[in-house]
Coordinates of C-alpha atoms and ligand atoms in Angstrom, one line a residue:
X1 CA -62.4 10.2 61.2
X2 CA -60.4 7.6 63.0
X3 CA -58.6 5.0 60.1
X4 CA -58.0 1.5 61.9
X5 CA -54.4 0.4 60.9
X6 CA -53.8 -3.0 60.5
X7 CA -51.6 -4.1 63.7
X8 CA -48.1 -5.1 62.4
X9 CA -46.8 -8.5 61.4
X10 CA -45.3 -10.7 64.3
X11 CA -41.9 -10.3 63.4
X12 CA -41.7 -13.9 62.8
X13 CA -44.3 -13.6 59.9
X14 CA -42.2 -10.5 58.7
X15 CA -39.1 -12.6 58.6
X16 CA -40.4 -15.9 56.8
X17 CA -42.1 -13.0 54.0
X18 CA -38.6 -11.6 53.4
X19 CA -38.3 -12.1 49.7
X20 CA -34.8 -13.8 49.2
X21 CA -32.2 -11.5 47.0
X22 CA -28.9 -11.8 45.4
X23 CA -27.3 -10.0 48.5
X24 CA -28.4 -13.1 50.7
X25 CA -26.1 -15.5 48.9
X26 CA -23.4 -15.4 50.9
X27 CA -19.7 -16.4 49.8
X28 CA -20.3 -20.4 51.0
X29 CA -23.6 -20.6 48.8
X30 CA -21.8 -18.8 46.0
X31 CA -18.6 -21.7 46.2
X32 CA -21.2 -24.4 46.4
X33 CA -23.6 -24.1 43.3
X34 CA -19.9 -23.2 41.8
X35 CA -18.8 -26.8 42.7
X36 CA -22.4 -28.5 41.3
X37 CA -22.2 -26.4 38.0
X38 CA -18.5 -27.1 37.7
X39 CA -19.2 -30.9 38.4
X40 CA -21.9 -31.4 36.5
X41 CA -21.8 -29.5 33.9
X42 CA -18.1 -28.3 33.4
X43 CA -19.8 -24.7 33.6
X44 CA -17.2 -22.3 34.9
X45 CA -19.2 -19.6 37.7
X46 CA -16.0 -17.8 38.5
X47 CA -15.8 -16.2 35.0
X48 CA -19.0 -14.6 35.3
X49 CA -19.6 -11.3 37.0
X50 CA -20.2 -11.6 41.2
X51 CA -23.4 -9.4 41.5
X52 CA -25.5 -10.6 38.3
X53 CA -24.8 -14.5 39.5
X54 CA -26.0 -13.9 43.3
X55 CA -29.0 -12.1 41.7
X56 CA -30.0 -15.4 39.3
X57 CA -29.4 -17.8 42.1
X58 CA -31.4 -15.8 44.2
X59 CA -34.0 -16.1 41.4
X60 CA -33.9 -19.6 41.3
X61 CA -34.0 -20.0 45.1
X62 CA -36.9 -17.8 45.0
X63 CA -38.7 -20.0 41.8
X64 CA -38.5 -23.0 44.2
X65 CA -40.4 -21.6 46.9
X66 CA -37.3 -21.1 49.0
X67 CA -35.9 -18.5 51.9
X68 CA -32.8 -19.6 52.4
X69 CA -30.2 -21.0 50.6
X70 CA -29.1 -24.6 52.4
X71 CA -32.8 -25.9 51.3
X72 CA -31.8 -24.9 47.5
X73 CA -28.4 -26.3 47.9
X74 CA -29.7 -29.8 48.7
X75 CA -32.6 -29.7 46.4
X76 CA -29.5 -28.8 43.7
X77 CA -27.7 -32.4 45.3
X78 CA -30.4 -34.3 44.1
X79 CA -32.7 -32.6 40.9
X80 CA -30.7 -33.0 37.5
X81 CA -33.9 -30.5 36.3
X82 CA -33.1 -27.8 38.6
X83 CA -29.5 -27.9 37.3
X84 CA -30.3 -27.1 34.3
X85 CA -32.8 -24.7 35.2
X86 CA -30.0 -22.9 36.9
X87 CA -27.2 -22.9 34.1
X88 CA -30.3 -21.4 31.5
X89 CA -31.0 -19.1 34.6
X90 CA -26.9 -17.8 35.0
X91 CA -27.1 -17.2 30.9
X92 CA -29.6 -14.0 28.9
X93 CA -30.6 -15.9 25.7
X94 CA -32.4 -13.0 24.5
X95 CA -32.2 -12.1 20.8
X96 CA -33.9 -11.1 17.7
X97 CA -33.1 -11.4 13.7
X98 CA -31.0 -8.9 12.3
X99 CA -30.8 -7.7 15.5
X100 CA -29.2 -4.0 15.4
X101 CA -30.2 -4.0 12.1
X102 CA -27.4 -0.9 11.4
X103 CA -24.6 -3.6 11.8
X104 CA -26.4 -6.0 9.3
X105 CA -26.3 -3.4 6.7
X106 CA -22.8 -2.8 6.5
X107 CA -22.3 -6.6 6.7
X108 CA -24.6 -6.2 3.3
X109 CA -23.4 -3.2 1.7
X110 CA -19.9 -3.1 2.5
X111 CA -18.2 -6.6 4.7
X112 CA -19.6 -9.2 2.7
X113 CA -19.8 -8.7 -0.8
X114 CA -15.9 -7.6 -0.4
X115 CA -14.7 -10.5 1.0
X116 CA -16.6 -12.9 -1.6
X117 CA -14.4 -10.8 -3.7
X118 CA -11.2 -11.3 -1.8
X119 CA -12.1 -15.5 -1.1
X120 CA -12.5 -15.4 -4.7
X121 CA -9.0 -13.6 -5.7
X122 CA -7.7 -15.9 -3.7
X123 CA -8.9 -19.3 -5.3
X124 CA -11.5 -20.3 -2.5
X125 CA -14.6 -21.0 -2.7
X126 CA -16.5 -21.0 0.5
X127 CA -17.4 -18.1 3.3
X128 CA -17.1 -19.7 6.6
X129 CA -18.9 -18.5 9.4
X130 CA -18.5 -18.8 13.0
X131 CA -21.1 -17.1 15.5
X132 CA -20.2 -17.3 18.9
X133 CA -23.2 -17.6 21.7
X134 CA -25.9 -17.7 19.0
X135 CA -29.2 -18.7 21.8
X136 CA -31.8 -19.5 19.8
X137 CA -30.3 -19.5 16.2
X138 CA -31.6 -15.9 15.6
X139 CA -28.1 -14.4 14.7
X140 CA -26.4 -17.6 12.4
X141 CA -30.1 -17.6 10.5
X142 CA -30.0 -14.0 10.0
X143 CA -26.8 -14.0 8.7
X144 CA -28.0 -17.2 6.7
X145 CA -30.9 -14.9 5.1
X146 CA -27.9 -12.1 4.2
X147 CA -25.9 -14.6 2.6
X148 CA -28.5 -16.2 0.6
X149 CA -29.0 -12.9 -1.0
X150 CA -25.3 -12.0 -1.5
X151 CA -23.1 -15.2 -2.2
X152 CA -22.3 -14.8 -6.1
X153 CA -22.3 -18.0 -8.9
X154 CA -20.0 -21.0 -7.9
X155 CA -19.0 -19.4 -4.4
X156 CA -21.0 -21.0 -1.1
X157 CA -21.2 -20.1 2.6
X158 CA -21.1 -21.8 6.2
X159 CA -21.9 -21.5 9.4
X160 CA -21.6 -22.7 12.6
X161 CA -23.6 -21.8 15.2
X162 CA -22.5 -22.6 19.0
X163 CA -23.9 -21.8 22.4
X164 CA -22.6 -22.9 25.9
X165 CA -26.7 -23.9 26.8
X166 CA -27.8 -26.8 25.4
X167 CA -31.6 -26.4 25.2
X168 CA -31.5 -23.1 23.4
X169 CA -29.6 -24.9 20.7
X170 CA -32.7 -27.6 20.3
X171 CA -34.5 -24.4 20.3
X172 CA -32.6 -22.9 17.9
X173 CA -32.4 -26.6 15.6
X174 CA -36.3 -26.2 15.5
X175 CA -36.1 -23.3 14.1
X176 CA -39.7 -22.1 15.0
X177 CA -40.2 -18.6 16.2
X178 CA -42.7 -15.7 17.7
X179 CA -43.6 -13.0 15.9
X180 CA -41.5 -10.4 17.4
X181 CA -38.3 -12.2 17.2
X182 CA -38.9 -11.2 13.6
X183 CA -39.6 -7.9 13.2
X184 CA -36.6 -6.7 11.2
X185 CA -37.0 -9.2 8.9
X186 CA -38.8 -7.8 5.9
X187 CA -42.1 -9.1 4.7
X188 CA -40.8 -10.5 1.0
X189 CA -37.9 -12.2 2.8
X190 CA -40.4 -13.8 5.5
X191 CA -42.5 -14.9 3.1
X192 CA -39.7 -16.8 0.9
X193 CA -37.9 -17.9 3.9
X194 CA -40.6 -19.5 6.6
X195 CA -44.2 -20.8 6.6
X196 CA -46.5 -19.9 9.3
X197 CA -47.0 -22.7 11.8
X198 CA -50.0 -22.4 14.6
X199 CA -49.3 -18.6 14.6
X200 CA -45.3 -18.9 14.7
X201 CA -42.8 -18.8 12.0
X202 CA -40.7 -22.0 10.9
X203 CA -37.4 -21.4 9.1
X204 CA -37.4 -23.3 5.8
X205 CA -35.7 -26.6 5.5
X206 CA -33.0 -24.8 3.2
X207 CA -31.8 -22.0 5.4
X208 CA -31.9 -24.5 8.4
X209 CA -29.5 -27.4 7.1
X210 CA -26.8 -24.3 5.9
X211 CA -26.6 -24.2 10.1
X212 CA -24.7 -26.1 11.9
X213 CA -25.7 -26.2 15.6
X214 CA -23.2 -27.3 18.4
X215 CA -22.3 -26.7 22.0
X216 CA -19.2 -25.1 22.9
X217 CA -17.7 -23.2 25.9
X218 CA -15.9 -20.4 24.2
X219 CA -14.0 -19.3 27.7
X220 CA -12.3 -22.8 27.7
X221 CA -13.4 -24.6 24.3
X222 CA -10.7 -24.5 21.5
X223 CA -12.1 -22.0 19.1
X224 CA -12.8 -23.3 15.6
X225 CA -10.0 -21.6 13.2
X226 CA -11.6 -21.9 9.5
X227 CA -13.9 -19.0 9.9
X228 CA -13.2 -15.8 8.0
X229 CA -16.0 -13.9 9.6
X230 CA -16.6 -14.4 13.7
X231 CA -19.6 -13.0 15.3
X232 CA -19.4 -12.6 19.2
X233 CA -22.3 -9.9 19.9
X234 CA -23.6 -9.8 23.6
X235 CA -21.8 -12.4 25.0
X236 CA -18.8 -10.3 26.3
X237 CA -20.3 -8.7 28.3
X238 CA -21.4 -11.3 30.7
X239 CA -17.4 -11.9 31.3
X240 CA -14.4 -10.1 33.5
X241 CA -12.5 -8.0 31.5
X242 CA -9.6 -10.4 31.8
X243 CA -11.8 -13.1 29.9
X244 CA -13.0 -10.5 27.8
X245 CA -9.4 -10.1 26.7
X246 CA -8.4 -13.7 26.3
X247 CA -11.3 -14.7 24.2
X248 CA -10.6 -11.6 21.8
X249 CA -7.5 -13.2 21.6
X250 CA -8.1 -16.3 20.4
X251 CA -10.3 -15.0 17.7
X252 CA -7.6 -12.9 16.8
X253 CA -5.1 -16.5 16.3
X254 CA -8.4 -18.1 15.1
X255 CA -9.1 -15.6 12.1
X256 CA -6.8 -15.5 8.7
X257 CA -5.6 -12.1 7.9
X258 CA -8.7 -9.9 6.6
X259 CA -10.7 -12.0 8.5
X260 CA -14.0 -10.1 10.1
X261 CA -14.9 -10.0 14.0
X262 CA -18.5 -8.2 14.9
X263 CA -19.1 -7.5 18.4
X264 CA -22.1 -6.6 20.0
X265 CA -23.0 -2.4 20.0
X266 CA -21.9 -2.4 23.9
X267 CA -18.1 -4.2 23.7
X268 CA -14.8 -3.6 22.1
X269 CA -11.7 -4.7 22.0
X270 CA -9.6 -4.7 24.7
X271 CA -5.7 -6.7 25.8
X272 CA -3.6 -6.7 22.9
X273 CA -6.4 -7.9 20.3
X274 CA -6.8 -3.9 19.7
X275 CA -3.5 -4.4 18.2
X276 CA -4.3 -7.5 15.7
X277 CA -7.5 -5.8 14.6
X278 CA -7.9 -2.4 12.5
X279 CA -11.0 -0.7 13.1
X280 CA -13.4 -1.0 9.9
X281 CA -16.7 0.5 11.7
X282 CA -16.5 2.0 15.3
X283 CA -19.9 2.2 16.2
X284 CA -20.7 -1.6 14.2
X285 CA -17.8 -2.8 16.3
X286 CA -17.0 -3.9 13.1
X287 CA -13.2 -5.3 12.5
X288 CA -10.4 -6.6 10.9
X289 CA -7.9 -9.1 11.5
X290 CA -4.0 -7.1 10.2
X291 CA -1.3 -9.1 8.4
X292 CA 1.4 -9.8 9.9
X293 CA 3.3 -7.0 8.6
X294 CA 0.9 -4.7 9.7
X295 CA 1.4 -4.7 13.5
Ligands
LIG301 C1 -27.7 -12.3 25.0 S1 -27.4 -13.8 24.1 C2 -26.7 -13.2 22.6 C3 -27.4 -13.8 21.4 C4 -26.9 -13.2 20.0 N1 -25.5 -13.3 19.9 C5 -27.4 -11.8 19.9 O1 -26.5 -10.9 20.0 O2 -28.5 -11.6 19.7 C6 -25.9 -14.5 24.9 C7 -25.7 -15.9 24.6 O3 -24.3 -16.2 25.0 C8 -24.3 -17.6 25.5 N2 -23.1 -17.7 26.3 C9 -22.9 -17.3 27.6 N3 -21.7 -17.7 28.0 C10 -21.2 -18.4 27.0 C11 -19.9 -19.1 26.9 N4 -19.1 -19.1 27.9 N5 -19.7 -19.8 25.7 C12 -20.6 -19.8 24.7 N6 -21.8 -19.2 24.8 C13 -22.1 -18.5 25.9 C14 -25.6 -17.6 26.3 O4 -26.0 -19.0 26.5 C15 -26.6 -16.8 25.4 O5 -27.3 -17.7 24.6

């Protein structure tokens, strides 16, 4: 039996289907969006990693119906929207409650509890916490939901919540979430915690005001240097390992001594933070800050 082929494309037609990919923005293209983002946004490109930013431009080229770059770069002149789109775009805002749920546990069992003791000993009164590219507010109301459980009589907690991307923080503000987001959180603490809105959950008015959202570049922002516990989990890892280093850095001048850093499962330190912090949990990336006469 004879199969008719289809005859191939005209290579014109195979040329305008070529899908558009992070190897097609060239060095120019790359320097450009650099220059809007830097102008209009004081957003920073050349700290990211090369490969992962030619592939989200590419996306973005793509999402406007695009082949080639110069058509995005003047749309990227002229829409304040597609801007934005593009710095939410050149960020991963994915997370999830009590995400690596392992890591909240020894916060619970162990981290915490000890240095409510320790605050206490020494005549304070107040846990202040600082979490470092939060998205959408499920790490800072996680660790809200630990500490409403563990701060003892006539102690209190803080936290501030920042994030380089501004709409993830409204997001986050609203405090409204999909199901799956929480699926560590247990049912007893769901229930006491957030009401059920049009089939999504809404944090309650009490664990939202102990929040405090803001925007912050932590690659060029100052850091904020009351917290005695920093989280930074899945953020490093977008950065070169020279960034990396410096911002381990400042949270090692930012923290008091004793004063907690959690990473995310897939970074460590690295620069000479490894010698300001001891390890308290290796595979938590759990650590803390030595005393001076320590190092
Ligand atoms: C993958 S999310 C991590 C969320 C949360 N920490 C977690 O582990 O589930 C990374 C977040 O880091 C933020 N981010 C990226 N670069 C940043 C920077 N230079 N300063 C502050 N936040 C940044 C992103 O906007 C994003 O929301």
């Amino acid at each position: 039996m004879k199969i008719d082929l289809p005859e191939p494309a005209p290579r014109e037609d195979r040329l305008a289907r070529h899908l558009f990919v992070g190897a097609d923005v060239d060095e120019q293209t790359l320097e450009e969006v650099r220059q809007v983002l830097l102008q209009k946004r004081q957003f920073d490109l050349g700290m990211y990693k090369d490969a992962c930013i030619r592939r989200r431009i590419a996306g973005r080229v793509r999402a406007r119906g695009f082949q080639q770059a110069r058509a995005y770069l003047d749309l990227l002149a002229v829409d304040e929207e597609e801007v934005t789109a593009l710095m939410s775009a050149m960020t991963i805002h994915v997370s999830q409650f009590f995400r690596n749920p392992s890591t909240f546990d020894v916060l619970r069992e162990e981290v915490v509890p000890e240095m409510f003791r320790r605050l206490r000993r020494e005549g304070q009164r107040e846990l202040r916490v600082w979490s470092v590219g939060c998205a959408g507010g499920e790490e800072p109301y996680s660790v809200a939901l630990l500490m409403e459980q563990l701060v003892p009589p006539r102690m209190r907690y803080s936290i501030l919540a920042c994030d380089i991307t501004p709409v993830v923080l409204e997001k986050a503000r609203e405090g409204l979430f999909d199901g799956p987001r929480l699926t560590h959180v247990p049912d007893e603490l769901r229930d006491r915690h957030f009401s059920l809105e049009e089939g999504r959950w809404r944090i309650n008015e009490r664990l939202r005001s102990k929040v405090k959202f803001c925007t912050h570049n932590v690659l060029s922002d100052e850091p904020y240097s009351e917290a005695d516990l920093i989280l930074c989990r899945n953020v490093l890892i977008y950065f070169s390992r020279p960034d990396q280093a410096r911002v381990l850095e400042r949270f090692a001048a930012a923290l008091p001594e004793n004063g907690v850093l959690v990473l995310g499962r897939a970074e460590t330190l690295s620069g000479s933070s490894r010698e300001q912090f001891t390890v308290h949990n290796p595979a938590e990336r759990i650590f803390f800050k030595r005393g001076c006469a320590e190092r």
